[in-house]
Short mmCIF file of C-alpha atoms in Angstrom, two decimals:
data_model
loop_
_atom_site.label_atom_id
_atom_site.label_comp_id
_atom_site.label_asym_id
_atom_site.label_seq_id
_atom_site.Cartn_x
_atom_site.Cartn_y
_atom_site.Cartn_z
CA MET A 132 32.55 -40.10 -57.50
CA SER A 133 34.03 -39.70 -60.87
CA PHE A 134 32.32 -41.49 -63.73
CA ALA A 135 33.99 -45.00 -65.18
CA SER A 136 33.95 -45.18 -69.09
CA SER A 137 32.28 -47.95 -70.22
CA LEU A 138 33.91 -48.30 -73.22
CA ILE A 139 36.47 -45.78 -72.71
CA ILE A 140 39.46 -46.10 -70.19
CA SER A 141 39.20 -43.50 -67.42
CA LEU A 142 42.72 -42.53 -66.04
CA ASN A 143 41.26 -40.48 -63.09
CA VAL A 144 43.43 -37.63 -63.55
CA GLU A 145 42.37 -34.20 -62.51
CA ILE A 146 42.46 -31.69 -65.43
CA SER A 147 42.82 -28.08 -65.53
CA PRO A 148 39.61 -25.96 -66.53
CA SER A 149 41.84 -24.24 -69.10
CA ILE A 150 42.18 -27.14 -71.19
CA PHE A 151 38.38 -27.43 -71.74
CA GLY A 152 37.69 -23.60 -71.06
CA PHE A 153 34.02 -24.37 -70.01
CA LEU A 154 33.59 -24.12 -66.35
CA ASP A 155 33.19 -20.25 -66.66
CA SER A 156 30.29 -20.26 -69.84
CA VAL A 157 28.56 -23.06 -67.62
CA ARG A 158 28.72 -20.85 -64.63
CA ASP A 159 27.05 -17.42 -65.94
CA GLY A 160 25.62 -19.11 -69.34
CA SER A 161 27.00 -16.58 -71.18
CA GLN A 162 30.83 -16.43 -71.75
CA ILE A 163 32.78 -17.36 -75.20
CA LEU A 164 35.82 -19.68 -74.37
CA ASP A 165 39.45 -18.80 -75.31
CA SER A 166 39.46 -17.92 -78.67
CA SER A 167 43.12 -19.35 -79.05
CA ARG A 168 41.31 -22.99 -78.77
CA PHE A 169 37.93 -22.06 -79.71
CA PHE A 170 35.91 -20.40 -82.53
CA SER A 171 33.02 -18.29 -81.40
CA ARG A 172 29.37 -19.23 -81.33
CA ASN A 173 28.37 -17.34 -84.49
CA ARG A 174 30.91 -19.28 -86.78
CA VAL A 175 29.36 -22.71 -85.67
CA ALA A 176 26.02 -21.61 -84.90
CA ASN A 177 24.84 -23.21 -88.57
CA LEU A 178 27.42 -26.15 -88.59
CA MET A 179 24.76 -28.84 -88.76
CA ASN A 180 20.91 -28.71 -88.75
CA LYS A 181 20.06 -32.41 -88.73
CA LYS A 182 17.71 -33.58 -85.89
CA GLN A 183 17.98 -36.85 -84.62
CA LYS A 184 14.59 -38.34 -84.55
CA ARG A 185 13.91 -40.10 -81.25
CA VAL A 186 11.21 -43.03 -80.38
CA ASN A 187 9.97 -43.65 -77.09
CA HIS A 188 9.52 -47.50 -76.00
CA SER A 189 8.30 -49.35 -73.07
CA HIS A 190 8.63 -52.50 -71.34
CA SER A 191 6.77 -53.77 -68.58
CA THR A 192 8.40 -57.29 -67.59
CA GLU A 193 10.05 -57.78 -64.61
CA LEU A 194 13.92 -57.83 -64.87
CA LYS A 195 16.88 -59.03 -63.74
CA TYR A 196 20.21 -58.03 -63.22
CA PRO A 197 22.51 -58.03 -64.83
CA ILE A 198 21.25 -58.87 -68.32
CA LEU A 199 18.51 -57.46 -69.74
CA CYS A 200 17.79 -59.28 -72.98
CA GLN A 201 14.58 -58.97 -75.25
CA GLY A 202 12.31 -61.88 -75.05
CA GLY A 203 13.88 -63.20 -72.07
CA TYR A 204 16.09 -62.14 -69.16
CA GLY A 205 19.09 -63.84 -68.33
CA SER A 206 19.47 -63.82 -64.19
CA VAL A 207 22.31 -63.54 -61.74
CA ILE A 208 21.34 -60.84 -59.21
CA ALA A 209 17.35 -60.44 -58.91
CA ALA A 210 15.82 -57.11 -59.03
CA SER A 211 12.22 -56.65 -58.68
CA MET A 212 9.76 -53.82 -59.24
CA MET A 213 9.09 -51.40 -56.29
CA ALA A 214 6.09 -50.20 -54.43
CA ASN A 215 5.80 -46.54 -53.13
CA PRO A 216 4.26 -45.64 -49.69
CA ALA A 217 0.59 -45.73 -51.34
CA GLY A 218 1.07 -49.35 -52.59
CA GLU A 219 1.52 -48.36 -56.24
CA MET A 220 4.04 -50.07 -58.40
CA ALA A 221 6.96 -48.01 -59.36
CA VAL A 222 9.42 -48.46 -62.27
CA SER A 223 12.69 -50.04 -60.86
CA ALA A 224 15.93 -48.79 -61.89
CA GLU A 225 16.88 -51.54 -64.13
CA GLU A 226 13.66 -51.04 -66.21
CA LYS A 227 14.17 -47.41 -66.54
CA VAL A 228 17.47 -48.27 -68.00
CA TYR A 229 16.53 -50.85 -70.10
CA ASN A 230 14.03 -48.54 -71.64
CA VAL A 231 16.89 -46.31 -73.04
CA VAL A 232 18.69 -49.39 -74.17
CA LEU A 233 15.53 -50.17 -76.18
CA LYS A 234 15.36 -46.92 -77.41
CA GLN A 235 19.33 -46.45 -78.68
CA ALA A 236 18.63 -50.01 -80.37
CA ALA A 237 16.04 -48.99 -82.21
CA LEU A 238 17.28 -45.71 -83.83
CA VAL A 239 20.43 -47.59 -84.81
CA LYS A 240 18.09 -50.13 -86.38
CA ARG A 241 16.25 -47.82 -88.43
CA GLN A 242 19.30 -45.77 -89.45
CA LEU A 243 20.79 -49.10 -91.02
CA ARG A 244 17.59 -49.42 -92.84
CA THR A 245 17.24 -46.07 -94.08
CA ALA A 246 20.81 -45.78 -94.81
CA GLY A 247 21.38 -49.16 -96.47
CA GLU A 248 23.11 -50.69 -93.81
CA LEU A 249 25.73 -48.16 -93.77
CA ASP A 250 26.78 -46.95 -90.22
CA VAL A 251 28.24 -44.09 -90.89
CA LYS A 252 26.59 -41.07 -92.97
CA PRO A 253 28.03 -39.36 -96.07
CA ASP A 254 29.84 -35.93 -95.03
CA ILE A 255 27.42 -32.93 -95.30
CA VAL A 256 30.19 -29.87 -95.39
CA LEU A 257 29.09 -26.52 -95.65
CA PRO A 258 31.40 -23.75 -97.38
CA GLY A 259 34.20 -22.57 -94.88
CA THR A 260 33.35 -25.38 -92.14
CA LEU A 261 35.95 -28.24 -93.07
CA SER A 262 38.96 -26.62 -91.67
CA LEU A 263 36.85 -25.62 -88.40
CA LEU A 264 35.70 -29.24 -87.98
CA ASN A 265 39.22 -30.80 -88.85
CA GLU A 266 40.35 -28.52 -85.95
CA ALA A 267 37.98 -29.50 -83.48
CA TYR A 268 38.65 -33.25 -83.89
CA ASP A 269 42.05 -32.78 -83.83
CA ARG A 270 41.65 -31.04 -80.30
CA CYS A 271 39.70 -33.96 -79.08
CA GLY A 272 42.21 -35.79 -80.01
CA GLU A 273 45.10 -33.92 -78.52
CA VAL A 274 42.75 -34.06 -75.12
CA CYS A 275 42.43 -37.99 -75.31
CA ALA A 276 46.03 -38.45 -76.12
CA GLU A 277 47.19 -36.29 -72.97
CA TYR A 278 45.06 -37.80 -70.57
CA ALA A 279 43.59 -41.55 -71.56
CA LYS A 280 46.87 -42.61 -73.40
CA THR A 281 45.54 -46.32 -73.36
CA PHE A 282 42.36 -45.61 -74.60
CA TYR A 283 43.86 -43.28 -77.18
CA LEU A 284 46.29 -45.54 -78.36
CA GLY A 285 43.36 -48.51 -78.70
CA THR A 286 41.33 -45.82 -81.02
CA MET A 287 44.24 -46.20 -83.21
CA LEU A 288 42.84 -49.18 -85.25
CA MET A 289 39.49 -47.77 -85.89
CA THR A 290 38.46 -46.12 -88.81
CA PRO A 291 39.04 -42.59 -88.97
CA GLU A 292 35.44 -41.58 -88.92
CA ARG A 293 35.13 -43.69 -85.59
CA GLN A 294 38.02 -42.52 -84.35
CA LYS A 295 37.03 -38.76 -84.42
CA ALA A 296 33.64 -39.49 -83.65
CA ILE A 297 34.71 -41.38 -80.05
CA TRP A 298 37.62 -38.87 -79.26
CA ALA A 299 34.46 -36.24 -79.32
CA ILE A 300 32.23 -38.26 -77.43
CA TYR A 301 35.10 -39.43 -74.45
CA VAL A 302 35.53 -35.26 -74.37
CA TRP A 303 32.01 -34.66 -73.71
CA CYS A 304 32.22 -37.00 -71.27
CA ARG A 305 35.28 -35.60 -69.41
CA ARG A 306 33.85 -31.95 -69.54
CA THR A 307 30.68 -33.18 -67.91
CA ASP A 308 32.46 -35.07 -64.96
CA GLU A 309 34.98 -32.29 -64.27
CA LEU A 310 31.68 -30.22 -63.51
CA VAL A 311 31.40 -32.10 -60.23
CA ASP A 312 34.53 -33.94 -59.70
CA GLY A 313 37.06 -31.43 -60.78
CA PRO A 314 38.77 -28.73 -59.15
CA ASN A 315 36.19 -26.05 -59.25
CA ALA A 316 33.67 -28.69 -58.41
CA SER A 317 32.74 -26.46 -55.62
CA HIS A 318 31.41 -23.49 -57.52
CA ILE A 319 28.99 -25.94 -59.69
CA THR A 320 25.30 -25.65 -58.93
CA PRO A 321 22.11 -27.05 -60.12
CA SER A 322 21.22 -24.60 -62.30
CA ALA A 323 24.78 -24.65 -63.96
CA LEU A 324 23.87 -27.97 -64.45
CA ASP A 325 20.56 -27.00 -66.09
CA ARG A 326 22.55 -24.47 -68.30
CA TRP A 327 24.87 -27.58 -69.46
CA GLU A 328 21.74 -29.78 -70.08
CA ALA A 329 20.63 -26.63 -72.23
CA ARG A 330 23.73 -26.48 -74.39
CA LEU A 331 23.78 -30.24 -75.06
CA GLU A 332 20.35 -29.73 -76.57
CA ASP A 333 21.48 -26.84 -78.61
CA LEU A 334 24.44 -29.29 -79.81
CA PHE A 335 22.01 -31.84 -80.63
CA GLN A 336 19.92 -29.34 -82.77
CA GLY A 337 23.22 -28.45 -84.66
CA ARG A 338 24.06 -25.14 -82.47
CA PRO A 339 27.23 -25.85 -80.83
CA PHE A 340 28.73 -23.52 -78.41
CA ASP A 341 32.56 -24.14 -79.03
CA MET A 342 35.05 -26.01 -80.66
CA LEU A 343 34.55 -29.00 -78.70
CA ASP A 344 30.97 -29.11 -79.01
CA ALA A 345 31.29 -28.73 -82.59
CA ALA A 346 33.18 -32.22 -82.90
CA LEU A 347 30.14 -33.80 -81.09
CA ALA A 348 27.69 -31.75 -83.00
CA ASP A 349 28.99 -33.31 -86.24
CA THR A 350 29.32 -36.72 -84.77
CA VAL A 351 25.77 -36.82 -83.95
CA THR A 352 24.99 -36.25 -87.72
CA LYS A 353 26.95 -38.87 -88.98
CA PHE A 354 26.06 -41.83 -86.29
CA PRO A 355 22.95 -42.97 -84.72
CA VAL A 356 23.46 -41.51 -81.65
CA ASP A 357 20.56 -40.63 -79.15
CA ILE A 358 20.84 -37.52 -76.74
CA GLN A 359 18.92 -39.71 -73.63
CA PRO A 360 22.32 -40.91 -72.48
CA PHE A 361 24.11 -37.88 -72.67
CA LYS A 362 21.24 -36.21 -70.62
CA ASP A 363 21.35 -39.16 -68.24
CA MET A 364 24.97 -38.89 -67.50
CA ILE A 365 24.20 -35.20 -66.61
CA GLU A 366 21.60 -36.70 -63.98
CA GLY A 367 24.29 -38.47 -62.74
CA MET A 368 26.22 -34.95 -61.73
CA ARG A 369 22.88 -33.83 -60.46
CA THR A 370 22.56 -36.73 -57.93
CA ASP A 371 26.16 -36.67 -56.72
CA LEU A 372 25.19 -32.83 -55.79
CA ARG A 373 22.05 -33.85 -53.93
CA LYS A 374 22.70 -37.31 -53.05
CA SER A 375 25.62 -39.13 -50.75
CA ARG A 376 23.96 -42.34 -49.32
CA TYR A 377 22.23 -45.22 -51.56
CA LYS A 378 19.69 -47.27 -49.62
CA ASN A 379 19.90 -50.50 -51.74
CA PHE A 380 21.72 -52.02 -55.08
CA ASP A 381 18.74 -50.61 -57.09
CA GLU A 382 19.65 -47.05 -56.50
CA LEU A 383 23.36 -47.65 -56.80
CA TYR A 384 22.70 -49.27 -60.38
CA LEU A 385 20.95 -46.57 -61.36
CA TYR A 386 23.60 -44.44 -60.22
CA CYS A 387 26.25 -46.31 -62.21
CA TYR A 388 24.27 -46.31 -65.05
CA TYR A 389 23.91 -42.56 -65.36
CA VAL A 390 27.69 -42.07 -64.81
CA ALA A 391 28.95 -44.88 -66.34
CA GLY A 392 26.70 -47.32 -68.32
CA THR A 393 25.73 -44.06 -70.59
CA VAL A 394 29.06 -43.96 -71.91
CA GLY A 395 28.37 -47.55 -73.57
CA LEU A 396 24.92 -46.61 -75.05
CA MET A 397 27.08 -43.63 -76.56
CA SER A 398 30.05 -45.44 -77.84
CA VAL A 399 28.28 -48.45 -79.26
CA PRO A 400 26.58 -46.67 -82.28
CA VAL A 401 30.10 -45.38 -83.36
CA MET A 402 32.02 -48.48 -82.41
CA GLY A 403 29.45 -50.45 -84.53
CA VAL A 404 28.61 -54.26 -84.26
CA ALA A 405 30.47 -56.77 -86.55
CA PRO A 406 29.15 -57.66 -89.77
CA ASP A 407 29.21 -61.44 -89.05
CA SER A 408 27.54 -60.76 -85.47
CA GLN A 409 24.36 -62.96 -85.20
CA ALA A 410 23.62 -61.14 -81.81
CA SER A 411 20.58 -58.67 -81.42
CA THR A 412 21.21 -55.06 -81.14
CA GLU A 413 19.54 -55.07 -77.84
CA SER A 414 22.04 -57.46 -76.44
CA VAL A 415 25.11 -55.91 -77.98
CA TYR A 416 24.03 -52.70 -75.91
CA ASN A 417 23.33 -54.79 -72.66
CA ALA A 418 26.70 -55.64 -72.45
CA ALA A 419 28.18 -52.21 -73.29
CA LEU A 420 25.98 -51.35 -70.26
CA ALA A 421 27.19 -54.06 -68.00
CA LEU A 422 30.85 -53.25 -68.83
CA GLY A 423 29.92 -49.74 -67.36
CA ILE A 424 27.97 -50.53 -64.50
CA ALA A 425 31.11 -52.85 -63.58
CA ASN A 426 33.59 -50.64 -64.23
CA GLN A 427 31.92 -48.03 -61.78
CA LEU A 428 31.20 -50.80 -59.35
CA THR A 429 35.03 -51.65 -59.62
CA ASN A 430 35.59 -47.70 -59.34
CA ILE A 431 33.47 -47.60 -56.30
CA LEU A 432 35.03 -50.22 -54.51
CA ARG A 433 38.50 -49.01 -55.16
CA ASP A 434 37.64 -45.75 -53.63
CA VAL A 435 35.57 -46.27 -50.38
CA GLY A 436 38.23 -44.76 -48.23
CA GLU A 437 38.72 -41.63 -50.43
CA ASP A 438 34.93 -41.35 -50.84
CA ALA A 439 34.68 -41.68 -46.83
CA ARG A 440 36.82 -38.68 -46.29
CA ARG A 441 34.70 -36.52 -48.54
CA GLY A 442 31.62 -37.64 -46.75
CA ARG A 443 29.91 -40.36 -49.38
CA ILE A 444 29.36 -43.86 -49.38
CA TYR A 445 28.80 -45.18 -52.36
CA LEU A 446 27.61 -48.72 -51.03
CA PRO A 447 24.45 -50.23 -50.47
CA GLN A 448 22.93 -49.14 -47.00
CA ASP A 449 20.67 -52.39 -46.61
CA GLU A 450 23.62 -54.96 -47.58
CA LEU A 451 26.01 -52.95 -45.06
CA ALA A 452 23.36 -53.09 -42.16
CA GLN A 453 23.04 -57.18 -43.27
CA ALA A 454 26.66 -57.20 -42.92
CA GLY A 455 26.69 -55.81 -39.41
CA LEU A 456 28.43 -52.90 -40.47
CA SER A 457 27.41 -49.18 -40.71
CA ASP A 458 28.59 -45.91 -41.88
CA GLU A 459 30.62 -45.14 -38.66
CA ASP A 460 32.76 -48.40 -39.35
CA ILE A 461 33.54 -47.16 -42.90
CA PHE A 462 34.49 -43.54 -41.69
CA ALA A 463 36.64 -45.42 -38.75
CA GLY A 464 38.35 -47.67 -41.64
CA ARG A 465 38.25 -50.85 -39.73
CA VAL A 466 38.97 -53.67 -42.10
CA THR A 467 37.36 -56.82 -40.22
CA ASP A 468 35.92 -60.32 -40.94
CA LYS A 469 32.62 -58.54 -41.31
CA TRP A 470 34.01 -55.97 -43.97
CA ARG A 471 36.18 -58.99 -45.76
CA ASN A 472 33.04 -61.10 -46.11
CA PHE A 473 30.83 -58.07 -47.22
CA MET A 474 33.69 -56.67 -49.88
CA LYS A 475 33.77 -60.61 -50.94
CA ASN A 476 30.17 -60.12 -52.20
CA GLN A 477 30.32 -56.80 -53.74
CA ILE A 478 33.26 -58.05 -55.74
CA LYS A 479 31.60 -61.13 -56.71
CA ARG A 480 28.81 -59.01 -58.15
CA ALA A 481 31.29 -56.63 -59.90
CA ARG A 482 32.65 -59.92 -61.84
CA LEU A 483 29.26 -60.93 -63.01
CA PHE A 484 29.03 -57.66 -64.60
CA PHE A 485 32.04 -58.23 -66.30
CA ASP A 486 31.62 -61.82 -67.28
CA GLU A 487 28.25 -60.56 -69.20
CA ALA A 488 29.97 -57.67 -70.56
CA GLU A 489 32.32 -60.15 -71.90
CA LYS A 490 29.92 -62.04 -74.10
CA GLY A 491 29.16 -58.57 -76.05
CA VAL A 492 32.89 -57.28 -76.92
CA LEU A 493 33.30 -60.15 -79.64
CA GLU A 494 29.86 -58.32 -81.40
CA LEU A 495 31.71 -55.30 -81.98
CA ASN A 496 33.34 -54.33 -85.16
CA LYS A 497 36.86 -55.73 -84.67
CA ALA A 498 38.62 -52.61 -85.57
CA SER A 499 36.71 -50.96 -82.36
CA ARG A 500 37.18 -54.01 -80.03
CA TRP A 501 41.32 -53.40 -78.74
CA PRO A 502 40.20 -50.52 -76.50
CA VAL A 503 37.06 -52.13 -75.33
CA TRP A 504 38.90 -55.36 -74.41
CA ALA A 505 41.70 -52.97 -72.73
CA SER A 506 39.18 -51.55 -70.51
CA LEU A 507 37.63 -54.82 -69.24
CA LEU A 508 40.83 -56.30 -68.43
CA LEU A 509 42.66 -53.65 -66.82
CA TYR A 510 39.24 -53.03 -64.58
CA ARG A 511 38.41 -56.46 -63.64
CA GLN A 512 42.28 -56.79 -62.50
CA THR A 513 41.71 -53.69 -59.83
CA LEU A 514 39.58 -55.95 -58.17
CA ASP A 515 42.38 -58.60 -57.87
CA GLU A 516 44.48 -55.86 -56.38
CA ILE A 517 41.90 -55.16 -53.92
CA GLU A 518 41.68 -58.64 -52.92
CA ALA A 519 45.59 -58.55 -52.95
CA ASN A 520 45.16 -55.65 -50.43
CA ASP A 521 43.41 -57.83 -47.85
CA TYR A 522 40.27 -55.58 -48.70
CA ASN A 523 41.97 -52.71 -47.53
CA ASN A 524 40.58 -50.17 -49.09
CA PHE A 525 40.25 -47.50 -46.75
CA THR A 526 44.31 -46.62 -46.53
CA LYS A 527 45.33 -48.53 -49.64
CA ARG A 528 44.53 -47.95 -53.16
CA ALA A 529 44.39 -50.94 -55.48
CA TYR A 530 45.74 -50.39 -58.75
CA VAL A 531 47.18 -52.61 -61.71
CA SER A 532 51.08 -51.91 -62.09
CA LYS A 533 52.53 -50.39 -65.75
CA ALA A 534 54.00 -53.91 -66.02
CA LYS A 535 50.62 -55.36 -65.78
CA LYS A 536 49.15 -52.74 -67.71
CA LEU A 537 51.43 -53.41 -70.34
CA LEU A 538 50.77 -57.20 -70.18
CA ALA A 539 47.31 -56.45 -70.58
CA LEU A 540 47.44 -54.20 -73.69
CA PRO A 541 48.69 -57.63 -76.37
CA MET A 542 46.29 -59.97 -74.64
CA ALA A 543 43.42 -57.33 -75.31
CA TYR A 544 44.50 -57.18 -78.84
CA ALA A 545 44.69 -60.87 -79.55
CA ARG A 546 41.19 -61.01 -78.31
CA SER A 547 40.08 -58.31 -80.36
CA LEU A 548 40.84 -60.45 -83.42
CA LEU A 549 38.79 -63.47 -82.46
CA SER A 550 35.35 -63.74 -84.32
CA PRO A 551 32.13 -63.93 -82.52
#
């Protein structure tokens, strides 16, 4: 299942490996990429040397879906702690995710204090590197413009620094997703993902492997971006290699966080919070997380038939059983009253996450809101299209027409101008 970007619009298109030029290097761990697009590892190895400091936080309170707020938890869909076979309490998926939220929020707060309320660190440019970095960011922008046109348009309102940083994050996410969902996915093994993660750690230590890595390595020195959401996205790719069923929504929630909610946590430090926002940092991150979960749930509901043909079912097994449905019903592609009722409940849950996400968009920096509103409005309309297809997501693909997309863009822009 392709990752659904939370604050970035994914167009779900196949990208040729030649565009990113990283699959071979990930497989064998040694290839240097196409010199016409990337510069050698030696030339960029010492571009940046700053290390991100990270702080661990813990949290032991029972949590509720979909909002997780410090000091109190809004509740729409209940979840609880899980007990393992030995009777010991295990950490629920939402608590694992909330710990990452707290960690990223603390990093942002600390950076704001030490930087005198600036959310972008001043450039530190080594001799001979500025032109290479500009080339790296330009390449990231070209990829975004070609494969995520709506998102790219939305970034035009951002400041140049934020714009380039979001492009770099977008490209890394697409490259990561291509490992397990691209045309060469059959060649990817768990060890290849381990090498990709080691490469990520090098990147955060200022040792990028190629041009596109260099853009992200520069980004994480300027913004308070933590490595954990990036590592968690790679974990989502590992999950796709070993898992094709989800026992309950707690398991599915964690998967949705890995492949989509992480993008929100990566992006908010770059997009920034509005100066006049009265919201807590944690609540803004929770809204970004909710949008990622909502987008991924929407992708799952849209692609039921496509995933089934690949032997995958991204739906809670316990809820299917409660509805009187089984894997065989999904593989058969039968649209029955049981299926319609099941889908109504799944769509309702996705909409609750969208509602939660909407609360936080206005808290973002005004220049960053347009692509977020566009993502929210367009993905939410996909749920309407599933209903319009009489819940037949086996043989009919729900999509938002170009006309509706064009109408959504000015609406998203108008909403982006509202004050918190």
